């Protein structure tokens, strides 16, 4: 059982995790997702979570105190704290694979310009803390990044996908297909709008099929991700 706790000022943003594959994984007791409102840890009437930045600059910064009170409640010695931020290290399939073997992951969703940096600094002295980015673009907050990361991590937890084979040849899969994008895929009918399924796939020759898939993966990688092809 992999437990996720998500702390956010927009709990409803995480609702999609109740659907589809993630919903089923929760129902089956393979993962749990608990979402907590950061404003429950404020102490003033207006439930303030942000303030203006020291040193000036645009926007607002999330205050450390509500984060400290929330994280003290959720973090144990086994917890990995993930702080989504565009200035974090890249979220990759390798990191997803590593995190899928953990017991407890807490996500701290920043809004506005982010969370006072002392929060990460403080918890780094106690537990593993990772500041993680899902890509080179800026979202309005960490919530959508958490949807992405929970889904990528949870589908790697044994039992979540029906067929354990089904992530072996994912693009970026750790192992044989590392650094290769998955090639084209087909199903019935054998001809659609004059387009035929490549004959090798219906040949029944498994060695030939494997070699063809590998070739296609290399072609697609060269085309779409020349940076990986090197
Ligand atoms: N918050 C805002 N942008 C983000 C990104 N690219 N990755 C993770 N968290 C974010």
JSON list of C-alpha atoms and ligand atoms in Angstrom, two decimals:
[
{"chain": "A", "resi": 1, "resn": "UNK", "atom": "CA", "xyz": [0.00, 0.00, 0.00]},
{"chain": "A", "resi": 2, "resn": "UNK", "atom": "CA", "xyz": [1.41, 3.35, -1.09]},
{"chain": "A", "resi": 3, "resn": "UNK", "atom": "CA", "xyz": [-0.13, 6.28, 0.79]},
{"chain": "A", "resi": 4, "resn": "UNK", "atom": "CA", "xyz": [-0.35, 9.72, -0.81]},
{"chain": "A", "resi": 5, "resn": "UNK", "atom": "CA", "xyz": [-1.24, 12.82, 1.20]},
{"chain": "A", "resi": 6, "resn": "UNK", "atom": "CA", "xyz": [-1.80, 16.03, -0.74]},
{"chain": "A", "resi": 7, "resn": "UNK", "atom": "CA", "xyz": [-1.88, 19.41, 1.00]},
{"chain": "A", "resi": 8, "resn": "UNK", "atom": "CA", "xyz": [-3.45, 22.19, -1.06]},
{"chain": "A", "resi": 9, "resn": "UNK", "atom": "CA", "xyz": [-5.65, 25.28, -0.89]},
{"chain": "A", "resi": 10, "resn": "UNK", "atom": "CA", "xyz": [-7.80, 23.72, -3.66]},
{"chain": "A", "resi": 11, "resn": "UNK", "atom": "CA", "xyz": [-8.78, 20.21, -2.51]},
{"chain": "A", "resi": 12, "resn": "UNK", "atom": "CA", "xyz": [-11.32, 19.86, -5.35]},
{"chain": "A", "resi": 13, "resn": "UNK", "atom": "CA", "xyz": [-8.50, 20.02, -7.90]},
{"chain": "A", "resi": 14, "resn": "UNK", "atom": "CA", "xyz": [-7.51, 16.47, -6.89]},
{"chain": "A", "resi": 15, "resn": "UNK", "atom": "CA", "xyz": [-10.98, 14.98, -7.49]},
{"chain": "A", "resi": 16, "resn": "UNK", "atom": "CA", "xyz": [-9.99, 13.33, -10.81]},
{"chain": "A", "resi": 17, "resn": "UNK", "atom": "CA", "xyz": [-7.87, 10.87, -8.80]},
{"chain": "A", "resi": 18, "resn": "UNK", "atom": "CA", "xyz": [-11.14, 9.21, -7.76]},
{"chain": "A", "resi": 19, "resn": "UNK", "atom": "CA", "xyz": [-11.75, 8.18, -11.38]},
{"chain": "A", "resi": 20, "resn": "UNK", "atom": "CA", "xyz": [-10.71, 5.36, -13.66]},
{"chain": "A", "resi": 21, "resn": "UNK", "atom": "CA", "xyz": [-7.45, 3.49, -12.96]},
{"chain": "A", "resi": 22, "resn": "UNK", "atom": "CA", "xyz": [-6.62, 5.57, -9.86]},
{"chain": "A", "resi": 23, "resn": "UNK", "atom": "CA", "xyz": [-10.14, 5.16, -8.43]},
{"chain": "A", "resi": 24, "resn": "UNK", "atom": "CA", "xyz": [-9.89, 1.40, -8.95]},
{"chain": "A", "resi": 25, "resn": "UNK", "atom": "CA", "xyz": [-6.44, 1.26, -7.30]},
{"chain": "A", "resi": 26, "resn": "UNK", "atom": "CA", "xyz": [-7.86, 3.09, -4.26]},
{"chain": "A", "resi": 27, "resn": "UNK", "atom": "CA", "xyz": [-10.87, 0.76, -4.15]},
{"chain": "A", "resi": 28, "resn": "UNK", "atom": "CA", "xyz": [-8.53, -2.25, -4.35]},
{"chain": "A", "resi": 29, "resn": "UNK", "atom": "CA", "xyz": [-6.45, -0.94, -1.42]},
{"chain": "A", "resi": 30, "resn": "UNK", "atom": "CA", "xyz": [-3.26, -0.68, -3.50]},
{"chain": "A", "resi": 31, "resn": "UNK", "atom": "CA", "xyz": [-2.90, 3.07, -2.93]},
{"chain": "A", "resi": 32, "resn": "UNK", "atom": "CA", "xyz": [-4.65, 5.68, -0.80]},
{"chain": "A", "resi": 33, "resn": "UNK", "atom": "CA", "xyz": [-5.07, 9.36, -1.61]},
{"chain": "A", "resi": 34, "resn": "UNK", "atom": "CA", "xyz": [-5.89, 11.75, 1.21]},
{"chain": "A", "resi": 35, "resn": "UNK", "atom": "CA", "xyz": [-6.36, 15.44, 0.39]},
{"chain": "A", "resi": 36, "resn": "UNK", "atom": "CA", "xyz": [-6.05, 18.09, 3.10]},
{"chain": "A", "resi": 37, "resn": "UNK", "atom": "CA", "xyz": [-6.91, 21.79, 2.97]},
{"chain": "A", "resi": 38, "resn": "UNK", "atom": "CA", "xyz": [-3.94, 23.97, 3.99]},
{"chain": "A", "resi": 39, "resn": "UNK", "atom": "CA", "xyz": [-6.36, 26.61, 5.31]},
{"chain": "A", "resi": 40, "resn": "UNK", "atom": "CA", "xyz": [-7.27, 24.22, 8.15]},
{"chain": "A", "resi": 41, "resn": "UNK", "atom": "CA", "xyz": [-3.81, 25.05, 9.54]},
{"chain": "A", "resi": 42, "resn": "UNK", "atom": "CA", "xyz": [-4.22, 28.83, 9.57]},
{"chain": "A", "resi": 43, "resn": "UNK", "atom": "CA", "xyz": [-4.94, 30.60, 12.82]},
{"chain": "A", "resi": 44, "resn": "UNK", "atom": "CA", "xyz": [-6.32, 33.98, 11.72]},
{"chain": "A", "resi": 45, "resn": "UNK", "atom": "CA", "xyz": [-9.90, 34.88, 10.86]},
{"chain": "A", "resi": 46, "resn": "UNK", "atom": "CA", "xyz": [-9.13, 35.33, 7.17]},
{"chain": "A", "resi": 47, "resn": "UNK", "atom": "CA", "xyz": [-7.25, 32.00, 6.92]},
{"chain": "A", "resi": 48, "resn": "UNK", "atom": "CA", "xyz": [-4.29, 33.75, 5.32]},
{"chain": "A", "resi": 49, "resn": "UNK", "atom": "CA", "xyz": [-1.81, 31.50, 3.53]},
{"chain": "A", "resi": 50, "resn": "UNK", "atom": "CA", "xyz": [0.27, 34.08, 1.63]},
{"chain": "A", "resi": 51, "resn": "UNK", "atom": "CA", "xyz": [2.17, 37.31, 2.11]},
{"chain": "A", "resi": 52, "resn": "UNK", "atom": "CA", "xyz": [4.34, 39.66, 0.03]},
{"chain": "A", "resi": 53, "resn": "UNK", "atom": "CA", "xyz": [7.88, 38.55, -0.82]},
{"chain": "A", "resi": 54, "resn": "UNK", "atom": "CA", "xyz": [10.92, 39.78, 1.12]},
{"chain": "A", "resi": 55, "resn": "UNK", "atom": "CA", "xyz": [13.23, 41.61, -1.28]},
{"chain": "A", "resi": 56, "resn": "UNK", "atom": "CA", "xyz": [10.32, 42.75, -3.43]},
{"chain": "A", "resi": 57, "resn": "UNK", "atom": "CA", "xyz": [9.14, 41.39, -6.73]},
{"chain": "A", "resi": 58, "resn": "UNK", "atom": "CA", "xyz": [5.78, 40.40, -8.15]},
{"chain": "A", "resi": 59, "resn": "UNK", "atom": "CA", "xyz": [3.15, 38.16, -6.61]},
{"chain": "A", "resi": 60, "resn": "UNK", "atom": "CA", "xyz": [2.79, 36.56, -3.22]},
{"chain": "A", "resi": 61, "resn": "UNK", "atom": "CA", "xyz": [4.67, 33.86, -1.31]},
{"chain": "A", "resi": 62, "resn": "UNK", "atom": "CA", "xyz": [3.06, 31.13, 0.80]},
{"chain": "A", "resi": 63, "resn": "UNK", "atom": "CA", "xyz": [3.72, 31.67, 4.51]},
{"chain": "A", "resi": 64, "resn": "UNK", "atom": "CA", "xyz": [5.74, 28.96, 6.29]},
{"chain": "A", "resi": 65, "resn": "UNK", "atom": "CA", "xyz": [3.66, 28.56, 9.48]},
{"chain": "A", "resi": 66, "resn": "UNK", "atom": "CA", "xyz": [0.56, 26.79, 8.06]},
{"chain": "A", "resi": 67, "resn": "UNK", "atom": "CA", "xyz": [2.88, 24.52, 6.05]},
{"chain": "A", "resi": 68, "resn": "UNK", "atom": "CA", "xyz": [4.88, 23.67, 9.16]},
{"chain": "A", "resi": 69, "resn": "UNK", "atom": "CA", "xyz": [1.77, 22.81, 11.16]},
{"chain": "A", "resi": 70, "resn": "UNK", "atom": "CA", "xyz": [0.32, 20.71, 8.32]},
{"chain": "A", "resi": 71, "resn": "UNK", "atom": "CA", "xyz": [3.54, 18.87, 7.52]},
{"chain": "A", "resi": 72, "resn": "UNK", "atom": "CA", "xyz": [4.29, 18.15, 11.19]},
{"chain": "A", "resi": 73, "resn": "UNK", "atom": "CA", "xyz": [0.96, 16.33, 11.27]},
{"chain": "A", "resi": 74, "resn": "UNK", "atom": "CA", "xyz": [1.57, 14.27, 8.12]},
{"chain": "A", "resi": 75, "resn": "UNK", "atom": "CA", "xyz": [5.31, 13.61, 7.96]},
{"chain": "A", "resi": 76, "resn": "UNK", "atom": "CA", "xyz": [6.85, 10.56, 9.63]},
{"chain": "A", "resi": 77, "resn": "UNK", "atom": "CA", "xyz": [10.40, 9.16, 9.36]},
{"chain": "A", "resi": 78, "resn": "UNK", "atom": "CA", "xyz": [9.25, 7.10, 6.32]},
{"chain": "A", "resi": 79, "resn": "UNK", "atom": "CA", "xyz": [7.75, 10.05, 4.44]},
{"chain": "A", "resi": 80, "resn": "UNK", "atom": "CA", "xyz": [9.08, 11.52, 1.23]},
{"chain": "A", "resi": 81, "resn": "UNK", "atom": "CA", "xyz": [8.03, 15.13, 0.84]},
{"chain": "A", "resi": 82, "resn": "UNK", "atom": "CA", "xyz": [7.57, 16.31, -2.74]},
{"chain": "A", "resi": 83, "resn": "UNK", "atom": "CA", "xyz": [7.26, 19.99, -3.50]},
{"chain": "A", "resi": 84, "resn": "UNK", "atom": "CA", "xyz": [6.14, 20.58, -7.11]},
{"chain": "A", "resi": 85, "resn": "UNK", "atom": "CA", "xyz": [7.80, 23.67, -8.56]},
{"chain": "A", "resi": 86, "resn": "UNK", "atom": "CA", "xyz": [9.04, 24.70, -12.00]},
{"chain": "A", "resi": 87, "resn": "UNK", "atom": "CA", "xyz": [12.45, 25.23, -10.41]},
{"chain": "A", "resi": 88, "resn": "UNK", "atom": "CA", "xyz": [12.70, 21.62, -9.21]},
{"chain": "A", "resi": 89, "resn": "UNK", "atom": "CA", "xyz": [14.55, 18.65, -10.67]},
{"chain": "A", "resi": 90, "resn": "UNK", "atom": "CA", "xyz": [12.83, 16.96, -13.62]},
{"chain": "A", "resi": 91, "resn": "UNK", "atom": "CA", "xyz": [10.14, 14.38, -12.92]},
{"chain": "A", "resi": 92, "resn": "UNK", "atom": "CA", "xyz": [11.10, 11.34, -15.02]},
{"chain": "A", "resi": 93, "resn": "UNK", "atom": "CA", "xyz": [10.01, 7.74, -15.45]},
{"chain": "A", "resi": 94, "resn": "UNK", "atom": "CA", "xyz": [13.07, 6.76, -13.42]},
{"chain": "A", "resi": 95, "resn": "UNK", "atom": "CA", "xyz": [11.96, 8.95, -10.50]},
{"chain": "A", "resi": 96, "resn": "UNK", "atom": "CA", "xyz": [8.37, 7.65, -10.81]},
{"chain": "A", "resi": 97, "resn": "UNK", "atom": "CA", "xyz": [9.70, 4.08, -10.65]},
{"chain": "A", "resi": 98, "resn": "UNK", "atom": "CA", "xyz": [11.78, 4.85, -7.56]},
{"chain": "A", "resi": 99, "resn": "UNK", "atom": "CA", "xyz": [8.84, 6.57, -5.82]},
{"chain": "A", "resi": 100, "resn": "UNK", "atom": "CA", "xyz": [6.45, 3.70, -6.65]},
{"chain": "A", "resi": 101, "resn": "UNK", "atom": "CA", "xyz": [8.45, 1.54, -4.20]},
{"chain": "A", "resi": 102, "resn": "UNK", "atom": "CA", "xyz": [7.94, 3.94, -1.27]},
{"chain": "A", "resi": 103, "resn": "UNK", "atom": "CA", "xyz": [5.37, 3.73, 1.53]},
{"chain": "A", "resi": 104, "resn": "UNK", "atom": "CA", "xyz": [4.31, 7.34, 2.03]},
{"chain": "A", "resi": 105, "resn": "UNK", "atom": "CA", "xyz": [4.53, 10.42, -0.18]},
{"chain": "A", "resi": 106, "resn": "UNK", "atom": "CA", "xyz": [3.32, 13.86, 0.89]},
{"chain": "A", "resi": 107, "resn": "UNK", "atom": "CA", "xyz": [2.84, 16.53, -1.78]},
{"chain": "A", "resi": 108, "resn": "UNK", "atom": "CA", "xyz": [2.91, 20.19, -0.78]},
{"chain": "A", "resi": 109, "resn": "UNK", "atom": "CA", "xyz": [1.12, 22.18, -3.48]},
{"chain": "A", "resi": 110, "resn": "UNK", "atom": "CA", "xyz": [2.32, 25.75, -3.79]},
{"chain": "A", "resi": 111, "resn": "UNK", "atom": "CA", "xyz": [0.22, 28.47, -5.38]},
{"chain": "A", "resi": 112, "resn": "UNK", "atom": "CA", "xyz": [1.21, 32.04, -6.23]},
{"chain": "A", "resi": 113, "resn": "UNK", "atom": "CA", "xyz": [5.00, 32.41, -6.54]},
{"chain": "A", "resi": 114, "resn": "UNK", "atom": "CA", "xyz": [5.62, 29.36, -4.33]},
{"chain": "A", "resi": 115, "resn": "UNK", "atom": "CA", "xyz": [6.28, 28.39, -0.70]},
{"chain": "A", "resi": 116, "resn": "UNK", "atom": "CA", "xyz": [8.72, 30.19, 1.63]},
{"chain": "A", "resi": 117, "resn": "UNK", "atom": "CA", "xyz": [12.01, 28.33, 1.00]},
{"chain": "A", "resi": 118, "resn": "UNK", "atom": "CA", "xyz": [12.59, 27.69, 4.70]},
{"chain": "A", "resi": 119, "resn": "UNK", "atom": "CA", "xyz": [9.86, 25.01, 4.59]},
{"chain": "A", "resi": 120, "resn": "UNK", "atom": "CA", "xyz": [11.94, 22.81, 2.25]},
{"chain": "A", "resi": 121, "resn": "UNK", "atom": "CA", "xyz": [15.12, 23.72, 4.12]},
{"chain": "A", "resi": 122, "resn": "UNK", "atom": "CA", "xyz": [13.62, 22.72, 7.49]},
{"chain": "A", "resi": 123, "resn": "UNK", "atom": "CA", "xyz": [12.18, 19.38, 6.38]},
{"chain": "A", "resi": 124, "resn": "UNK", "atom": "CA", "xyz": [15.38, 18.47, 4.51]},
{"chain": "A", "resi": 125, "resn": "UNK", "atom": "CA", "xyz": [17.03, 18.19, 7.93]},
{"chain": "A", "resi": 126, "resn": "UNK", "atom": "CA", "xyz": [14.42, 15.59, 8.96]},
{"chain": "A", "resi": 127, "resn": "UNK", "atom": "CA", "xyz": [13.24, 13.59, 5.92]},
{"chain": "A", "resi": 128, "resn": "UNK", "atom": "CA", "xyz": [13.85, 13.17, 2.18]},
{"chain": "A", "resi": 129, "resn": "UNK", "atom": "CA", "xyz": [12.53, 16.23, 0.37]},
{"chain": "A", "resi": 130, "resn": "UNK", "atom": "CA", "xyz": [12.44, 16.62, -3.41]},
{"chain": "A", "resi": 131, "resn": "UNK", "atom": "CA", "xyz": [11.56, 19.77, -5.30]},
{"chain": "A", "resi": 132, "resn": "UNK", "atom": "CA", "xyz": [10.27, 18.44, -8.61]},
{"chain": "A", "resi": 133, "resn": "UNK", "atom": "CA", "xyz": [9.20, 19.95, -11.94]},
{"chain": "A", "resi": 134, "resn": "UNK", "atom": "CA", "xyz": [7.00, 18.11, -14.45]},
{"chain": "A", "resi": 135, "resn": "UNK", "atom": "CA", "xyz": [8.27, 20.13, -17.40]},
{"chain": "A", "resi": 136, "resn": "UNK", "atom": "CA", "xyz": [9.70, 23.36, -18.69]},
{"chain": "A", "resi": 137, "resn": "UNK", "atom": "CA", "xyz": [6.56, 25.47, -18.43]},
{"chain": "A", "resi": 138, "resn": "UNK", "atom": "CA", "xyz": [4.82, 27.25, -15.58]},
{"chain": "A", "resi": 139, "resn": "UNK", "atom": "CA", "xyz": [1.49, 26.10, -14.15]},
{"chain": "A", "resi": 140, "resn": "UNK", "atom": "CA", "xyz": [-0.73, 28.18, -11.87]},
{"chain": "A", "resi": 141, "resn": "UNK", "atom": "CA", "xyz": [0.00, 25.85, -8.95]},
{"chain": "A", "resi": 142, "resn": "UNK", "atom": "CA", "xyz": [1.29, 22.44, -7.95]},
{"chain": "A", "resi": 143, "resn": "UNK", "atom": "CA", "xyz": [-2.08, 20.64, -8.07]},
{"chain": "A", "resi": 144, "resn": "UNK", "atom": "CA", "xyz": [-2.01, 19.65, -11.74]},
{"chain": "A", "resi": 145, "resn": "UNK", "atom": "CA", "xyz": [1.60, 18.52, -11.36]},
{"chain": "A", "resi": 146, "resn": "UNK", "atom": "CA", "xyz": [0.46, 16.29, -8.48]},
{"chain": "A", "resi": 147, "resn": "UNK", "atom": "CA", "xyz": [-2.27, 14.74, -10.67]},
{"chain": "A", "resi": 148, "resn": "UNK", "atom": "CA", "xyz": [0.44, 13.93, -13.20]},
{"chain": "A", "resi": 149, "resn": "UNK", "atom": "CA", "xyz": [2.90, 12.53, -10.65]},
{"chain": "A", "resi": 150, "resn": "UNK", "atom": "CA", "xyz": [0.38, 10.45, -8.68]},
{"chain": "A", "resi": 151, "resn": "UNK", "atom": "CA", "xyz": [-0.86, 8.83, -11.88]},
{"chain": "A", "resi": 152, "resn": "UNK", "atom": "CA", "xyz": [2.64, 8.14, -13.20]},
{"chain": "A", "resi": 153, "resn": "UNK", "atom": "CA", "xyz": [3.78, 6.70, -9.84]},
{"chain": "A", "resi": 154, "resn": "UNK", "atom": "CA", "xyz": [0.63, 4.74, -8.94]},
{"chain": "A", "resi": 155, "resn": "UNK", "atom": "CA", "xyz": [0.37, 2.86, -12.26]},
{"chain": "A", "resi": 156, "resn": "UNK", "atom": "CA", "xyz": [3.78, 1.35, -11.45]},
{"chain": "A", "resi": 157, "resn": "UNK", "atom": "CA", "xyz": [2.59, -0.05, -8.11]},
{"chain": "A", "resi": 158, "resn": "UNK", "atom": "CA", "xyz": [2.25, -3.84, -8.55]},
{"chain": "A", "resi": 159, "resn": "UNK", "atom": "CA", "xyz": [-1.35, -4.83, -9.23]},
{"chain": "A", "resi": 160, "resn": "UNK", "atom": "CA", "xyz": [-2.55, -1.38, -10.38]},
{"chain": "A", "resi": 161, "resn": "UNK", "atom": "CA", "xyz": [-2.27, -2.27, -14.05]},
{"chain": "A", "resi": 162, "resn": "UNK", "atom": "CA", "xyz": [-4.11, -5.50, -14.82]},
{"chain": "A", "resi": 163, "resn": "UNK", "atom": "CA", "xyz": [-1.28, -6.95, -16.83]},
{"chain": "A", "resi": 164, "resn": "UNK", "atom": "CA", "xyz": [2.19, -6.47, -15.36]},
{"chain": "A", "resi": 165, "resn": "UNK", "atom": "CA", "xyz": [3.58, -6.65, -18.91]},
{"chain": "A", "resi": 166, "resn": "UNK", "atom": "CA", "xyz": [1.79, -3.50, -19.91]},
{"chain": "A", "resi": 167, "resn": "UNK", "atom": "CA", "xyz": [4.39, -1.04, -18.69]},
{"chain": "A", "resi": 168, "resn": "UNK", "atom": "CA", "xyz": [7.46, -3.02, -19.82]},
{"chain": "A", "resi": 169, "resn": "UNK", "atom": "CA", "xyz": [7.56, -1.33, -23.23]},
{"chain": "A", "resi": 170, "resn": "UNK", "atom": "CA", "xyz": [6.25, 2.10, -22.28]},
{"chain": "A", "resi": 171, "resn": "UNK", "atom": "CA", "xyz": [8.17, 5.01, -23.66]},
{"chain": "A", "resi": 172, "resn": "UNK", "atom": "CA", "xyz": [10.98, 5.71, -21.13]},
{"chain": "A", "resi": 173, "resn": "UNK", "atom": "CA", "xyz": [10.30, 2.40, -19.32]},
{"chain": "A", "resi": 174, "resn": "UNK", "atom": "CA", "xyz": [13.19, 1.66, -16.98]},
{"chain": "A", "resi": 175, "resn": "UNK", "atom": "CA", "xyz": [14.95, -1.39, -18.44]},
{"chain": "A", "resi": 176, "resn": "UNK", "atom": "CA", "xyz": [15.06, -2.45, -22.08]},
{"chain": "A", "resi": 177, "resn": "UNK", "atom": "CA", "xyz": [13.25, 0.53, -23.62]},
{"chain": "A", "resi": 178, "resn": "UNK", "atom": "CA", "xyz": [14.98, 3.22, -21.58]},
{"chain": "A", "resi": 179, "resn": "UNK", "atom": "CA", "xyz": [15.55, 6.35, -23.68]},
{"chain": "A", "resi": 180, "resn": "UNK", "atom": "CA", "xyz": [13.38, 5.04, -26.51]},
{"chain": "A", "resi": 181, "resn": "UNK", "atom": "CA", "xyz": [9.90, 6.26, -27.37]},
{"chain": "A", "resi": 182, "resn": "UNK", "atom": "CA", "xyz": [7.28, 3.61, -28.04]},
{"chain": "A", "resi": 183, "resn": "UNK", "atom": "CA", "xyz": [6.61, 3.15, -31.78]},
{"chain": "A", "resi": 184, "resn": "UNK", "atom": "CA", "xyz": [3.26, 3.02, -33.62]},
{"chain": "A", "resi": 185, "resn": "UNK", "atom": "CA", "xyz": [0.52, 0.60, -32.48]},
{"chain": "A", "resi": 186, "resn": "UNK", "atom": "CA", "xyz": [-2.42, -1.01, -34.33]},
{"chain": "A", "resi": 187, "resn": "UNK", "atom": "CA", "xyz": [-5.57, -3.03, -33.76]},
{"chain": "A", "resi": 188, "resn": "UNK", "atom": "CA", "xyz": [-8.39, -4.38, -35.98]},
{"chain": "A", "resi": 189, "resn": "UNK", "atom": "CA", "xyz": [-9.53, -3.89, -38.71]},
{"chain": "A", "resi": 190, "resn": "UNK", "atom": "CA", "xyz": [-6.55, -4.95, -40.87]},
{"chain": "A", "resi": 191, "resn": "UNK", "atom": "CA", "xyz": [-7.41, -2.23, -43.44]},
{"chain": "A", "resi": 192, "resn": "UNK", "atom": "CA", "xyz": [-8.90, 1.13, -42.48]},
{"chain": "A", "resi": 193, "resn": "UNK", "atom": "CA", "xyz": [-9.38, 3.96, -45.02]},
{"chain": "A", "resi": 194, "resn": "UNK", "atom": "CA", "xyz": [-6.96, 2.21, -47.38]},
{"chain": "A", "resi": 195, "resn": "UNK", "atom": "CA", "xyz": [-4.31, 2.02, -44.65]},
{"chain": "A", "resi": 196, "resn": "UNK", "atom": "CA", "xyz": [-2.96, -1.46, -43.95]},
{"chain": "A", "resi": 197, "resn": "UNK", "atom": "CA", "xyz": [-1.52, -2.71, -40.69]},
{"chain": "A", "resi": 198, "resn": "UNK", "atom": "CA", "xyz": [2.24, -3.37, -41.24]},
{"chain": "A", "resi": 199, "resn": "UNK", "atom": "CA", "xyz": [2.47, -6.98, -42.45]},
{"chain": "A", "resi": 200, "resn": "UNK", "atom": "CA", "xyz": [5.20, -7.97, -40.02]},
{"chain": "A", "resi": 201, "resn": "UNK", "atom": "CA", "xyz": [2.72, -7.61, -37.13]},
{"chain": "A", "resi": 202, "resn": "UNK", "atom": "CA", "xyz": [0.44, -10.31, -38.54]},
{"chain": "A", "resi": 203, "resn": "UNK", "atom": "CA", "xyz": [3.32, -12.62, -39.53]},
{"chain": "A", "resi": 204, "resn": "UNK", "atom": "CA", "xyz": [3.38, -14.50, -36.22]},
{"chain": "A", "resi": 205, "resn": "UNK", "atom": "CA", "xyz": [7.21, -14.31, -36.27]},
{"chain": "A", "resi": 206, "resn": "UNK", "atom": "CA", "xyz": [7.93, -12.97, -32.77]},
{"chain": "A", "resi": 207, "resn": "UNK", "atom": "CA", "xyz": [11.64, -12.36, -33.29]},
{"chain": "A", "resi": 208, "resn": "UNK", "atom": "CA", "xyz": [10.91, -10.37, -36.43]},
{"chain": "A", "resi": 209, "resn": "UNK", "atom": "CA", "xyz": [8.14, -8.43, -34.66]},
{"chain": "A", "resi": 210, "resn": "UNK", "atom": "CA", "xyz": [10.48, -7.53, -31.79]},
{"chain": "A", "resi": 211, "resn": "UNK", "atom": "CA", "xyz": [13.18, -6.36, -34.19]},
{"chain": "A", "resi": 212, "resn": "UNK", "atom": "CA", "xyz": [10.63, -4.27, -36.14]},
{"chain": "A", "resi": 213, "resn": "UNK", "atom": "CA", "xyz": [9.27, -2.66, -32.95]},
{"chain": "A", "resi": 214, "resn": "UNK", "atom": "CA", "xyz": [12.78, -1.76, -31.86]},
{"chain": "A", "resi": 215, "resn": "UNK", "atom": "CA", "xyz": [13.53, -0.24, -35.27]},
{"chain": "A", "resi": 216, "resn": "UNK", "atom": "CA", "xyz": [10.30, 1.79, -35.17]},
{"chain": "A", "resi": 217, "resn": "UNK", "atom": "CA", "xyz": [11.07, 2.96, -31.64]},
{"chain": "A", "resi": 218, "resn": "UNK", "atom": "CA", "xyz": [14.47, 4.22, -32.81]},
{"chain": "A", "resi": 219, "resn": "UNK", "atom": "CA", "xyz": [12.91, 6.02, -35.80]},
{"chain": "A", "resi": 220, "resn": "UNK", "atom": "CA", "xyz": [10.30, 7.73, -33.65]},
{"chain": "A", "resi": 221, "resn": "UNK", "atom": "CA", "xyz": [12.87, 8.73, -31.05]},
{"chain": "A", "resi": 222, "resn": "UNK", "atom": "CA", "xyz": [15.12, 10.26, -33.72]},
{"chain": "A", "resi": 223, "resn": "UNK", "atom": "CA", "xyz": [12.13, 12.15, -35.15]},
{"chain": "A", "resi": 224, "resn": "UNK", "atom": "CA", "xyz": [10.48, 13.44, -31.98]},
{"chain": "A", "resi": 225, "resn": "UNK", "atom": "CA", "xyz": [13.30, 13.47, -29.43]},
{"chain": "A", "resi": 226, "resn": "UNK", "atom": "CA", "xyz": [16.69, 13.88, -31.11]},
{"chain": "A", "resi": 227, "resn": "UNK", "atom": "CA", "xyz": [18.04, 14.79, -27.65]},
{"chain": "A", "resi": 228, "resn": "UNK", "atom": "CA", "xyz": [17.34, 11.21, -26.47]},
{"chain": "A", "resi": 229, "resn": "UNK", "atom": "CA", "xyz": [18.55, 9.55, -29.66]},
{"chain": "A", "resi": 230, "resn": "UNK", "atom": "CA", "xyz": [22.15, 10.65, -29.13]},
{"chain": "B", "resi": 1, "resn": "LIG", "atom": "N1", "xyz": [4.16, 24.44, -10.45]},
{"chain": "B", "resi": 1, "resn": "LIG", "atom": "C1", "xyz": [4.11, 25.37, -11.43]},
{"chain": "B", "resi": 1, "resn": "LIG", "atom": "N2", "xyz": [4.68, 24.92, -12.55]},
{"chain": "B", "resi": 1, "resn": "LIG", "atom": "C2", "xyz": [5.13, 23.66, -12.27]},
{"chain": "B", "resi": 1, "resn": "LIG", "atom": "C3", "xyz": [5.83, 22.67, -13.01]},
{"chain": "B", "resi": 1, "resn": "LIG", "atom": "N3", "xyz": [6.21, 22.87, -14.28]},
{"chain": "B", "resi": 1, "resn": "LIG", "atom": "N4", "xyz": [6.12, 21.52, -12.40]},
{"chain": "B", "resi": 1, "resn": "LIG", "atom": "C4", "xyz": [5.77, 21.30, -11.12]},
{"chain": "B", "resi": 1, "resn": "LIG", "atom": "N5", "xyz": [5.11, 22.19, -10.37]},
{"chain": "B", "resi": 1, "resn": "LIG", "atom": "C5", "xyz": [4.80, 23.36, -10.94]}
]
